[in-house]
Amino acid sequence: MVSLGIATGFERSYGVLKRLGATPLGTQRLVLAKCLAVVLVEVVQLLVLVGVGLILGWRGDLGAVAPVVGAVLLGTLAFAGIGLTLAGTLRGEVNLAAQNGLYLVLLLIGGIMFPLDSLPSWLQAPAELLPSSALADVMRGALTETSLNGGAAWIVLAVWALVAPTAAAKLFRWQ
């Protein structure tokens, strides 16, 4: 979210995307291409991590492969969509601050650094609707079989994966 969003925001402010806007590319294809680029980087990273893990003696659970891959794809779409929505609507400098600020918020109250039940009670229910919380819960469930929110987390993650890129494509401005 952060790297993609900041880079795209500055591409926009420097006029790079304005030139792309003169081509038949369109915002939907731009969003799709940027999401696919992130997925390709993730595939390379995954291959390196799994390769190093196997060399060091790790033996993963093959039953977790499908849920992990699904969660990573949905999470990628959700976070790329959020980053591109901000990048396509905010000025470069404001986008930079917004991306980093949102990253911290999602990290702190999204069930990643602290369990959701350690948050104030009034914040727990809204925090469960965050994509970071849903992704953390789905990954936790796939890798350790200790999911806190089960199927609801998959639904939240799928909704974010659909809504965020759609919003990015609809709201994106070339300049």
Coordinates of C-alpha atoms in Angstrom, one line a residue:
M1 CA 0.0 0.0 0.0
V2 CA 2.6 2.6 1.1
S3 CA 5.3 2.1 -1.5
L4 CA 2.9 1.7 -4.4
G5 CA 0.7 4.6 -3.2
I6 CA 3.6 7.0 -2.7
A7 CA 5.3 6.1 -5.9
T8 CA 2.1 6.5 -7.9
G9 CA 1.3 9.8 -6.1
F10 CA 4.6 11.3 -7.1
E11 CA 4.3 9.9 -10.7
R12 CA 1.0 11.8 -10.8
S13 CA 2.4 15.0 -9.3
Y14 CA 5.4 14.9 -11.8
G15 CA 3.1 14.5 -14.7
V16 CA 4.1 11.0 -15.7
L17 CA 0.6 9.7 -15.3
K18 CA -0.8 12.6 -17.3
R19 CA 1.1 11.3 -20.3
L20 CA -0.3 7.8 -19.7
G21 CA -3.8 9.4 -19.5
A22 CA -3.3 10.4 -23.2
T23 CA -3.1 6.8 -24.2
P24 CA -5.9 4.2 -24.4
L25 CA -4.7 2.7 -21.1
G26 CA -7.6 4.0 -18.9
T27 CA -7.7 4.1 -15.1
Q28 CA -9.1 0.5 -14.8
R29 CA -6.1 -0.9 -16.7
L30 CA -3.7 1.2 -14.8
V31 CA -5.0 0.0 -11.5
L32 CA -5.0 -3.6 -12.7
A33 CA -1.4 -3.3 -14.0
K34 CA -0.1 -1.8 -10.8
C35 CA -1.8 -4.5 -8.8
L36 CA -0.4 -7.2 -11.0
A37 CA 3.1 -5.7 -10.7
V38 CA 2.8 -6.0 -6.9
V39 CA 1.6 -9.6 -7.2
L40 CA 4.7 -10.4 -9.4
V41 CA 7.0 -8.9 -6.8
E42 CA 5.2 -10.9 -4.1
V43 CA 5.6 -14.1 -6.1
V44 CA 9.4 -13.6 -6.3
Q45 CA 9.6 -12.8 -2.6
L46 CA 7.6 -15.9 -1.7
L47 CA 9.8 -18.1 -3.8
V48 CA 12.9 -16.7 -2.1
L49 CA 11.4 -17.1 1.4
V50 CA 10.1 -20.6 0.8
G51 CA 13.4 -21.6 -0.8
V52 CA 15.4 -20.3 2.1
G53 CA 13.0 -21.9 4.5
L54 CA 13.3 -25.3 2.8
I55 CA 17.1 -25.1 2.8
L56 CA 17.0 -24.3 6.6
G57 CA 14.7 -27.3 7.2
W58 CA 11.2 -25.8 7.2
R59 CA 8.4 -28.1 6.2
G60 CA 5.2 -26.3 5.6
D61 CA 1.6 -27.6 5.8
L62 CA 0.4 -28.1 2.3
G63 CA -3.2 -27.7 3.5
A64 CA -2.4 -24.0 4.3
V65 CA -1.2 -23.2 0.8
A66 CA -4.6 -22.4 -0.8
P67 CA -5.8 -20.2 2.1
V68 CA -2.5 -18.4 2.3
V69 CA -2.4 -17.7 -1.4
G70 CA -6.0 -16.6 -1.4
A71 CA -5.5 -14.3 1.5
V72 CA -2.4 -12.8 0.0
L73 CA -4.1 -12.1 -3.3
L74 CA -7.2 -10.6 -1.6
G75 CA -4.9 -8.6 0.7
T76 CA -2.8 -7.3 -2.2
L77 CA -5.9 -6.1 -4.0
A78 CA -7.3 -4.5 -0.9
F79 CA -4.1 -2.6 0.1
A80 CA -3.1 -1.8 -3.5
G81 CA -6.6 -0.4 -4.0
I82 CA -6.4 1.7 -0.9
G83 CA -2.9 3.0 -1.8
L84 CA -4.0 3.8 -5.4
T85 CA -7.2 5.5 -4.2
L86 CA -5.2 7.9 -2.0
A87 CA -2.5 8.4 -4.7
G88 CA -5.1 9.1 -7.4
T89 CA -6.9 11.8 -5.4
L90 CA -4.4 13.5 -3.1
R91 CA -1.5 15.8 -3.9
G92 CA 1.9 14.1 -3.7
E93 CA 3.0 15.6 -0.4
V94 CA -0.4 15.0 1.3
N95 CA -0.5 11.5 -0.2
L96 CA 2.9 10.8 1.3
A97 CA 1.7 11.7 4.8
A98 CA -1.7 10.0 4.4
Q99 CA -0.1 6.7 3.2
N100 CA 2.3 6.6 6.1
G101 CA -0.3 7.7 8.7
L102 CA -2.8 5.1 7.5
Y103 CA -0.2 2.4 7.5
L104 CA 0.5 3.2 11.2
V105 CA -3.2 3.2 12.1
L106 CA -3.8 -0.2 10.3
L107 CA -0.7 -1.6 12.0
L108 CA -1.6 -0.4 15.5
I109 CA -5.3 -1.1 15.6
G110 CA -5.6 -3.8 12.9
G111 CA -4.8 -6.8 15.1
I112 CA -1.2 -7.1 13.8
M113 CA 0.9 -5.6 16.6
F114 CA -1.7 -6.0 19.4
P115 CA -4.6 -8.4 19.8
L116 CA -8.0 -6.7 19.0
D117 CA -9.2 -7.6 22.5
S118 CA -6.5 -5.4 24.0
L119 CA -8.1 -2.3 22.3
P120 CA -10.8 -0.3 24.0
S121 CA -14.1 -2.0 23.7
W122 CA -15.6 0.8 21.6
L123 CA -12.8 0.3 19.1
Q124 CA -12.9 -3.5 18.8
A125 CA -15.9 -3.8 16.5
P126 CA -14.8 -1.1 14.0
A127 CA -11.2 -2.6 14.0
E128 CA -12.6 -6.0 12.9
L129 CA -13.7 -4.3 9.7
L130 CA -10.2 -3.1 8.7
P131 CA -8.5 -5.0 6.0
S132 CA -5.4 -5.4 8.1
S133 CA -7.4 -7.1 10.8
A134 CA -9.2 -9.4 8.4
L135 CA -5.9 -10.3 6.7
A136 CA -4.1 -11.0 10.0
D137 CA -7.0 -13.2 11.2
V138 CA -7.2 -15.1 7.9
M139 CA -3.5 -15.7 7.8
R140 CA -3.4 -16.6 11.5
G141 CA -6.2 -19.1 10.9
A142 CA -4.5 -20.6 7.8
L143 CA -1.1 -21.0 9.4
T144 CA -2.0 -21.8 13.1
E145 CA -5.6 -22.8 13.0
T146 CA -6.4 -20.2 15.6
S147 CA -8.6 -17.8 13.7
L148 CA -10.5 -15.4 15.9
N149 CA -13.1 -14.3 13.4
G150 CA -13.3 -17.2 10.9
G151 CA -15.5 -16.7 7.9
A152 CA -16.3 -13.1 8.7
A153 CA -12.7 -12.2 8.2
W154 CA -12.7 -13.7 4.7
I155 CA -15.8 -11.7 3.8
V156 CA -14.3 -8.4 5.1
L157 CA -11.1 -9.1 3.2
A158 CA -13.1 -9.9 0.0
V159 CA -15.2 -6.8 0.3
W160 CA -12.1 -4.6 0.7
A161 CA -10.4 -6.5 -2.3
L162 CA -13.4 -5.6 -4.4
V163 CA -14.3 -2.1 -3.2
A164 CA -10.8 -0.5 -2.9
P165 CA -9.5 -1.2 -6.4
T166 CA -12.9 -0.2 -7.8
A167 CA -12.8 3.1 -5.9
A168 CA -9.3 3.6 -7.1
A169 CA -10.3 3.2 -10.8
K170 CA -13.4 5.4 -10.4
L171 CA -11.8 8.2 -8.4
F172 CA -8.3 8.2 -10.0
R173 CA -7.2 11.5 -11.6
W174 CA -4.4 11.6 -14.1
Q175 CA -3.2 15.0 -12.8

